[in-house]
Short mmCIF file of C-alpha atoms in Angstrom, two decimals:
data_model
loop_
_atom_site.label_atom_id
_atom_site.label_comp_id
_atom_site.label_asym_id
_atom_site.label_seq_id
_atom_site.Cartn_x
_atom_site.Cartn_y
_atom_site.Cartn_z
CA MET A 1 137.49 32.76 -45.84
CA ARG A 2 140.48 32.81 -47.96
CA ARG A 3 143.69 31.37 -46.72
CA ASN A 4 147.01 31.90 -48.48
CA GLY A 5 145.23 33.22 -51.54
CA TYR A 6 142.91 30.28 -51.97
CA ASP A 7 139.27 29.74 -51.20
CA SER A 8 138.64 26.79 -48.95
CA TYR A 9 137.29 23.60 -50.82
CA ARG A 10 133.73 22.87 -49.99
CA GLY A 11 133.27 19.64 -52.16
CA ARG A 12 130.29 18.87 -54.49
CA SER A 13 126.75 20.03 -53.58
CA ARG A 14 124.70 17.07 -52.46
CA PHE A 15 121.50 18.94 -53.13
CA ARG A 16 122.40 19.43 -56.81
CA THR A 17 123.18 15.77 -57.25
CA VAL A 18 119.94 14.65 -55.68
CA MET A 19 118.02 17.02 -57.92
CA LYS A 20 119.70 15.74 -61.06
CA VAL A 21 118.90 12.11 -60.08
CA LEU A 22 115.27 12.96 -59.28
CA ILE A 23 114.82 14.77 -62.53
CA GLY A 24 116.27 11.84 -64.40
CA VAL A 25 113.96 9.42 -62.62
CA LEU A 26 110.92 11.61 -63.39
CA LEU A 27 111.83 11.78 -67.04
CA VAL A 28 112.05 7.94 -67.13
CA VAL A 29 108.80 7.61 -65.37
CA LEU A 30 107.11 10.13 -67.75
CA VAL A 31 108.40 8.32 -70.84
CA LEU A 32 107.18 4.98 -69.41
CA ALA A 33 103.80 6.51 -68.52
CA VAL A 34 103.30 7.91 -72.07
CA ALA A 35 104.33 4.52 -73.59
CA ALA A 36 101.98 2.68 -71.25
CA LEU A 37 99.10 5.00 -72.09
CA ILE A 38 99.63 4.46 -75.78
CA TRP A 39 99.73 0.68 -75.29
CA LEU A 40 96.78 0.49 -72.98
CA GLU A 41 94.52 2.79 -74.99
CA PRO A 42 92.49 -0.11 -76.56
CA TYR A 43 91.82 -1.54 -73.11
CA LEU A 44 90.64 1.62 -71.36
CA GLY A 45 87.00 2.00 -70.46
CA TYR A 46 85.23 5.12 -69.23
CA SER A 47 82.21 5.09 -66.99
CA ALA A 48 80.54 7.18 -64.27
CA GLY A 49 82.79 5.41 -61.82
CA GLY A 50 85.99 6.52 -63.52
CA ILE A 51 88.52 4.87 -65.82
CA ARG A 52 88.69 1.09 -65.90
CA ILE A 53 91.34 -1.14 -67.45
CA ASN A 54 90.07 -4.35 -68.98
CA LEU A 55 93.11 -6.41 -69.74
CA PRO A 56 92.20 -9.81 -71.37
CA PHE A 57 94.59 -11.79 -69.10
CA PHE A 58 92.92 -10.17 -65.99
CA ARG A 59 89.39 -11.39 -66.79
CA ARG A 60 88.17 -13.81 -64.29
CA GLU A 61 86.76 -17.24 -65.19
CA GLN A 62 83.71 -18.33 -63.23
CA PRO A 63 83.05 -22.09 -62.59
CA GLU A 64 79.69 -23.56 -63.49
CA GLU A 65 77.30 -23.94 -60.57
CA THR A 66 77.30 -27.67 -61.11
CA GLY A 67 81.06 -27.83 -60.26
CA GLY A 68 82.26 -28.64 -63.79
CA ALA A 69 85.33 -27.24 -65.54
CA PRO A 70 85.73 -23.47 -65.53
CA VAL A 71 84.01 -21.71 -68.43
CA VAL A 72 84.24 -18.11 -69.61
CA VAL A 73 80.91 -16.61 -68.75
CA THR A 74 79.75 -13.97 -71.26
CA THR A 75 76.59 -11.83 -71.06
CA PRO A 76 75.60 -10.91 -74.62
CA GLU A 77 72.73 -8.53 -75.13
CA VAL A 78 69.47 -10.44 -75.17
CA ILE A 79 66.75 -9.20 -77.56
CA PRO A 80 63.45 -10.87 -76.71
CA THR A 81 61.61 -12.36 -79.61
CA PRO A 82 58.09 -13.75 -79.61
CA ALA A 83 57.75 -17.49 -79.49
CA PRO A 84 56.70 -19.08 -82.80
CA THR A 85 53.03 -20.05 -83.00
CA PRO A 86 51.84 -23.31 -84.69
CA GLU A 87 50.91 -22.65 -88.25
CA GLU A 88 47.65 -23.88 -89.63
CA GLN A 89 48.01 -26.68 -92.09
CA ALA A 90 48.26 -24.75 -95.44
CA ASP A 91 46.65 -27.54 -97.43
CA PHE A 92 44.33 -30.28 -96.47
CA ARG A 93 44.22 -33.31 -98.71
CA ALA A 94 42.47 -36.04 -96.69
CA VAL A 95 41.46 -39.52 -97.63
CA LEU A 96 39.52 -42.15 -95.70
CA LEU A 97 41.81 -45.16 -95.05
CA PRO A 98 40.65 -48.60 -93.89
CA ASN A 99 41.00 -49.15 -90.19
CA THR A 100 43.52 -51.88 -90.84
CA ALA A 101 46.05 -49.04 -91.65
CA LEU A 102 45.88 -48.06 -87.97
CA TYR A 103 48.15 -50.98 -87.15
CA ASP A 104 49.55 -52.70 -90.29
CA GLY A 105 52.13 -49.99 -91.07
CA THR A 106 50.73 -49.03 -94.46
CA ALA A 107 49.15 -45.70 -93.69
CA ALA A 108 52.02 -43.55 -95.08
CA GLU A 109 52.22 -45.60 -98.22
CA GLN A 110 48.47 -45.37 -98.79
CA LEU A 111 48.48 -41.62 -98.34
CA GLN A 112 51.31 -41.17 -100.80
CA ALA A 113 49.57 -43.32 -103.35
CA ALA A 114 46.40 -41.22 -102.96
CA GLY A 115 48.23 -37.82 -103.17
CA ALA A 116 46.97 -37.01 -99.66
CA ASN A 117 48.59 -35.65 -96.59
CA THR A 118 45.95 -36.49 -93.98
CA ALA A 119 44.56 -39.82 -92.98
CA VAL A 120 40.92 -40.16 -91.96
CA PHE A 121 39.75 -43.18 -89.95
CA ASP A 122 36.13 -44.21 -89.35
CA MET A 123 36.29 -44.45 -85.53
CA LYS A 124 32.54 -44.42 -84.99
CA ALA A 125 30.94 -45.75 -88.16
CA ASP A 126 27.40 -45.29 -89.36
CA ASP A 127 26.46 -48.68 -88.04
CA GLY A 128 27.54 -47.61 -84.53
CA THR A 129 30.67 -49.75 -84.23
CA LEU A 130 33.74 -48.24 -82.75
CA GLY A 131 37.24 -48.58 -84.29
CA TYR A 132 38.90 -48.68 -80.88
CA ILE A 133 38.44 -50.18 -77.36
CA SER A 134 36.05 -47.96 -75.44
CA GLU A 135 35.53 -47.80 -71.75
CA LEU A 136 32.06 -46.36 -72.02
CA ALA A 137 29.35 -48.39 -70.37
CA LEU A 138 26.89 -47.76 -73.23
CA ALA A 139 29.46 -49.03 -75.78
CA ALA A 140 29.90 -52.24 -73.77
CA GLN A 141 26.12 -52.69 -73.36
CA ALA A 142 25.61 -52.27 -77.13
CA GLU A 143 28.60 -54.44 -77.90
CA VAL A 144 30.08 -51.92 -80.32
CA SER A 145 33.58 -51.62 -78.89
CA ALA A 146 36.52 -53.18 -80.64
CA ALA A 147 37.87 -56.38 -79.07
CA ASP A 148 41.55 -56.52 -79.89
CA PRO A 149 43.38 -55.73 -76.61
CA ALA A 150 46.41 -54.34 -78.48
CA LEU A 151 44.45 -51.97 -80.78
CA ASN A 152 44.54 -48.82 -78.65
CA ALA A 153 48.33 -49.11 -78.22
CA ALA A 154 48.74 -49.48 -81.96
CA ILE A 155 46.52 -46.47 -82.62
CA GLN A 156 48.51 -44.29 -80.12
CA LEU A 157 51.80 -45.37 -81.77
CA LEU A 158 50.51 -44.31 -85.19
CA ASN A 159 49.22 -41.01 -83.84
CA ASP A 160 52.63 -40.24 -82.19
CA GLY A 161 54.28 -40.40 -85.60
CA ASP A 162 54.45 -37.80 -88.38
CA ILE A 163 51.13 -38.62 -90.07
CA THR A 164 48.23 -36.17 -89.50
CA THR A 165 45.24 -38.26 -88.39
CA VAL A 166 41.52 -37.39 -88.28
CA ALA A 167 38.96 -39.49 -86.42
CA ARG A 168 35.53 -39.46 -88.16
CA VAL A 169 32.62 -39.76 -85.70
CA SER A 170 29.12 -40.55 -86.98
CA CYS A 171 27.48 -38.80 -84.07
CA PHE A 172 23.80 -39.76 -84.25
CA ARG A 173 23.48 -42.01 -87.26
CA ASP A 174 23.94 -45.28 -85.39
CA ASN A 175 22.35 -48.57 -86.25
CA SER A 176 23.42 -50.33 -83.07
CA VAL A 177 22.96 -48.37 -79.84
CA PRO A 178 19.24 -47.47 -80.53
CA TYR A 179 18.55 -51.21 -80.87
CA TYR A 180 19.88 -51.78 -77.34
CA ARG A 181 18.62 -48.51 -75.84
CA ASN A 182 15.32 -47.65 -77.52
CA SER A 183 14.78 -44.60 -75.35
CA LEU A 184 17.72 -42.90 -77.11
CA ALA A 185 16.32 -43.34 -80.61
CA LEU A 186 14.32 -41.39 -83.09
CA HIS A 187 10.92 -43.08 -83.21
CA THR A 188 8.07 -43.85 -85.56
CA SER A 189 4.76 -45.31 -84.59
CA GLY A 190 6.21 -48.72 -85.39
CA GLY A 191 9.52 -48.48 -83.53
CA ASN A 192 12.97 -47.07 -84.36
CA TRP A 193 12.95 -44.66 -87.25
CA ARG A 194 15.26 -45.52 -90.15
CA ASP A 195 16.67 -43.33 -92.88
CA GLY A 196 16.80 -43.95 -96.61
CA GLY A 197 19.79 -46.16 -96.10
CA GLY A 198 18.03 -48.33 -93.52
CA SER A 199 20.00 -47.03 -90.55
CA ARG A 200 18.65 -46.12 -87.17
CA TRP A 201 19.52 -42.77 -85.48
CA LEU A 202 20.17 -41.66 -81.93
CA SER A 203 18.22 -38.57 -81.15
CA PRO A 204 20.22 -35.39 -80.94
CA ALA A 205 17.59 -34.18 -78.41
CA SER A 206 18.44 -36.99 -75.97
CA ALA A 207 20.89 -35.65 -73.41
CA GLU A 208 22.29 -39.14 -72.92
CA ALA A 209 22.75 -39.70 -76.62
CA ARG A 210 24.63 -36.36 -76.94
CA GLN A 211 26.86 -37.20 -73.95
CA TYR A 212 27.68 -40.57 -75.47
CA ALA A 213 28.83 -39.01 -78.68
CA ALA A 214 30.85 -36.36 -76.77
CA ASP A 215 32.50 -39.04 -74.65
CA VAL A 216 33.57 -40.91 -77.72
CA CYS A 217 35.22 -37.75 -78.96
CA ARG A 218 37.01 -37.48 -75.64
CA GLU A 219 38.37 -40.99 -75.79
CA LEU A 220 39.60 -40.45 -79.38
CA ALA A 221 41.37 -37.25 -78.43
CA GLY A 222 43.07 -39.26 -75.59
CA LEU A 223 44.34 -41.73 -78.21
CA GLY A 224 46.19 -38.92 -79.93
CA PHE A 225 44.14 -38.02 -83.01
CA ASP A 226 44.96 -34.58 -84.43
CA GLU A 227 41.39 -33.78 -85.34
CA ILE A 228 37.86 -35.03 -84.64
CA LEU A 229 35.48 -34.90 -87.56
CA LEU A 230 31.80 -34.78 -86.57
CA ASP A 231 29.52 -36.28 -89.18
CA ASN A 232 25.82 -36.83 -88.92
CA TRP A 233 25.90 -34.35 -86.02
CA ALA A 234 22.48 -32.65 -86.80
CA PHE A 235 18.95 -33.87 -87.15
CA PRO A 236 18.41 -35.92 -90.31
CA ALA A 237 17.18 -34.14 -93.39
CA GLY A 238 13.91 -35.44 -94.73
CA GLY A 239 12.94 -37.17 -91.56
CA GLU A 240 9.49 -38.23 -92.74
CA GLY A 241 7.59 -40.43 -90.33
CA ILE A 242 9.50 -39.41 -87.13
CA LEU A 243 7.11 -38.92 -84.20
CA ALA A 244 7.13 -35.43 -82.80
CA ASP A 245 7.90 -36.54 -79.27
CA ASP A 246 10.46 -35.38 -76.78
CA ASN A 247 13.21 -36.88 -78.90
CA TYR A 248 12.19 -34.86 -81.92
CA PRO A 249 11.52 -31.17 -81.10
CA ALA A 250 9.88 -28.71 -83.40
CA ALA A 251 12.15 -27.26 -86.08
CA ASP A 252 12.59 -23.96 -84.34
CA GLY A 253 14.04 -25.71 -81.24
CA ARG A 254 16.57 -27.95 -83.03
CA THR A 255 19.31 -25.32 -83.40
CA ALA A 256 19.44 -24.85 -79.64
CA VAL A 257 19.75 -28.53 -79.22
CA LEU A 258 22.77 -28.65 -81.59
CA GLU A 259 24.34 -25.67 -79.95
CA GLY A 260 24.15 -27.58 -76.66
CA PHE A 261 25.72 -30.60 -78.28
CA LEU A 262 28.70 -28.58 -79.62
CA ASP A 263 29.11 -27.21 -76.04
CA GLN A 264 29.28 -30.79 -74.75
CA VAL A 265 31.95 -31.70 -77.27
CA GLU A 266 33.91 -28.63 -76.43
CA GLU A 267 33.68 -29.48 -72.75
CA ALA A 268 34.71 -33.12 -73.41
CA LEU A 269 37.75 -31.93 -75.32
CA SER A 270 38.73 -29.21 -72.87
CA GLY A 271 41.75 -31.27 -71.80
CA TYR A 272 43.02 -31.46 -75.39
CA PRO A 273 43.25 -27.88 -76.66
CA GLU A 274 45.50 -28.95 -79.51
CA VAL A 275 42.84 -31.23 -81.06
CA ARG A 276 40.82 -29.54 -83.86
CA VAL A 277 37.04 -30.12 -84.29
CA SER A 278 35.60 -30.15 -87.83
CA LEU A 279 32.06 -30.59 -89.11
CA VAL A 280 30.51 -32.21 -92.12
CA THR A 281 27.62 -30.44 -93.80
CA THR A 282 25.93 -29.82 -97.10
CA SER A 283 25.90 -26.61 -99.10
CA ALA A 284 22.08 -26.39 -98.61
CA ALA A 285 22.44 -26.63 -94.85
CA ALA A 286 25.23 -24.09 -94.73
CA ALA A 287 23.03 -21.70 -96.73
CA GLY A 288 20.10 -22.12 -94.32
CA GLU A 289 18.08 -24.08 -96.86
CA ALA A 290 17.67 -27.17 -94.62
CA PRO A 291 16.09 -25.79 -91.46
CA GLU A 292 14.76 -29.18 -90.42
CA THR A 293 18.42 -30.21 -89.65
CA GLY A 294 18.86 -27.38 -87.08
CA GLN A 295 22.14 -26.35 -88.76
CA THR A 296 22.98 -22.64 -89.19
CA ALA A 297 26.09 -20.75 -90.44
CA ALA A 298 26.75 -19.60 -86.90
CA LEU A 299 26.97 -23.22 -85.64
CA LEU A 300 29.24 -24.15 -88.51
CA GLU A 301 31.47 -21.23 -87.76
CA ARG A 302 32.29 -22.72 -84.36
CA ALA A 303 34.42 -25.38 -86.09
CA ASP A 304 38.04 -25.25 -87.06
CA ARG A 305 37.25 -26.70 -90.45
CA VAL A 306 33.99 -27.38 -92.33
CA LEU A 307 33.76 -30.17 -94.90
CA VAL A 308 31.00 -29.70 -97.47
CA SER A 309 29.27 -32.23 -99.65
CA LEU A 310 28.40 -30.46 -102.94
CA GLY A 311 25.62 -31.29 -105.27
CA GLU A 312 25.57 -30.81 -108.97
CA GLY A 313 26.39 -27.18 -109.84
CA GLU A 314 26.70 -26.14 -106.13
CA THR A 315 29.55 -23.98 -104.88
CA LEU A 316 31.34 -23.80 -101.55
CA PRO A 317 29.58 -21.64 -98.97
CA GLN A 318 31.37 -18.55 -97.53
CA LEU A 319 31.86 -18.87 -93.78
CA ASP A 320 33.51 -16.46 -91.35
CA GLY A 321 36.40 -18.23 -89.67
CA PRO A 322 36.78 -21.95 -90.55
CA SER A 323 38.42 -23.20 -93.67
CA VAL A 324 35.85 -24.72 -96.03
CA ILE A 325 36.87 -27.97 -97.82
CA PRO A 326 34.96 -29.69 -100.59
CA ILE A 327 34.17 -33.45 -100.21
CA LEU A 328 35.07 -35.20 -103.44
CA ALA A 329 34.31 -38.67 -104.76
CA GLN A 330 37.97 -39.03 -105.67
CA ALA A 331 41.28 -37.31 -105.03
CA GLY A 332 41.58 -33.81 -106.37
CA GLU A 333 44.47 -31.78 -107.58
CA ALA A 334 47.74 -31.65 -105.64
CA ALA A 335 47.54 -27.91 -105.36
CA ASP A 336 44.02 -27.82 -103.90
CA SER A 337 42.44 -28.83 -100.61
CA TRP A 338 39.88 -31.63 -100.59
CA ALA A 339 38.60 -34.64 -98.67
CA VAL A 340 37.48 -38.05 -99.76
CA LEU A 341 35.36 -39.76 -97.18
CA MET A 342 34.38 -42.87 -99.12
CA ALA A 343 36.47 -46.05 -99.02
CA GLN A 344 38.68 -46.30 -102.05
CA PRO A 345 38.71 -49.45 -104.16
#
């Protein structure tokens, strides 16, 4: 209503003022949101659950379960890889050392001087004596066990070291036990049979004799040897004069006897799966040309390694599975594998 020619004064519109302030606030918020989006872009993550912000200073630290100081727990991607398997010894250069090297600290030095990497010790010699203290009743009866009470501990100490050790076992060529237990021996009409070297033999056909040899192998594995080398493990070649009794079966039955013996050795070593078993043979026996011994290629192929004594002009046999190593009279080349099983001067 006009009065005296003038409109009445209504004052400023409060609505307009509020709208201006609200628009200003919204513009500031929008600018701040755009700036924040640009700054946060490296820390944004997208998943089926929506958008996640992973700020480094918001990551939680988790204490160790043991109550120790807090550590940042990360969970990297784990790619499973197969566990490494022990590799076979690439080269085998073995030399027979005197048994004094079991305890006098010279084994490594003697191996280096011989150009070898494996020490062989005569732990059951051809005369039947043992290079360690045995708990076997038959060894005590025949008085073939070593006597030094500290010997076994010294052997274990050596075997726990870095040197690869092999225990040679003359299984049935044994000049001592048959003297005390005649029932275990190979016989002639005049008593114990002796070979060309004058040595008596235990009969491979005797279950007790086989078990005795297998038990010796078990004790040696328990002392920590890496490998058991079975020598004289078959019937003797050229066994003229041996009586064809229960201790000396016909030739066609001898292979089965030896197969049973290898089974006994395998059973005796069942608690030591890491211990290798090797066999000594001749090229003739490996080729099936010595049937009187009972050896066959199939028996030899049960071994981890086969050491072969070669005659003049003979070559190494081909076997399926085990590595075949020549037995030499003296050390061979550094690049080759070989074994010397005779005491060195």
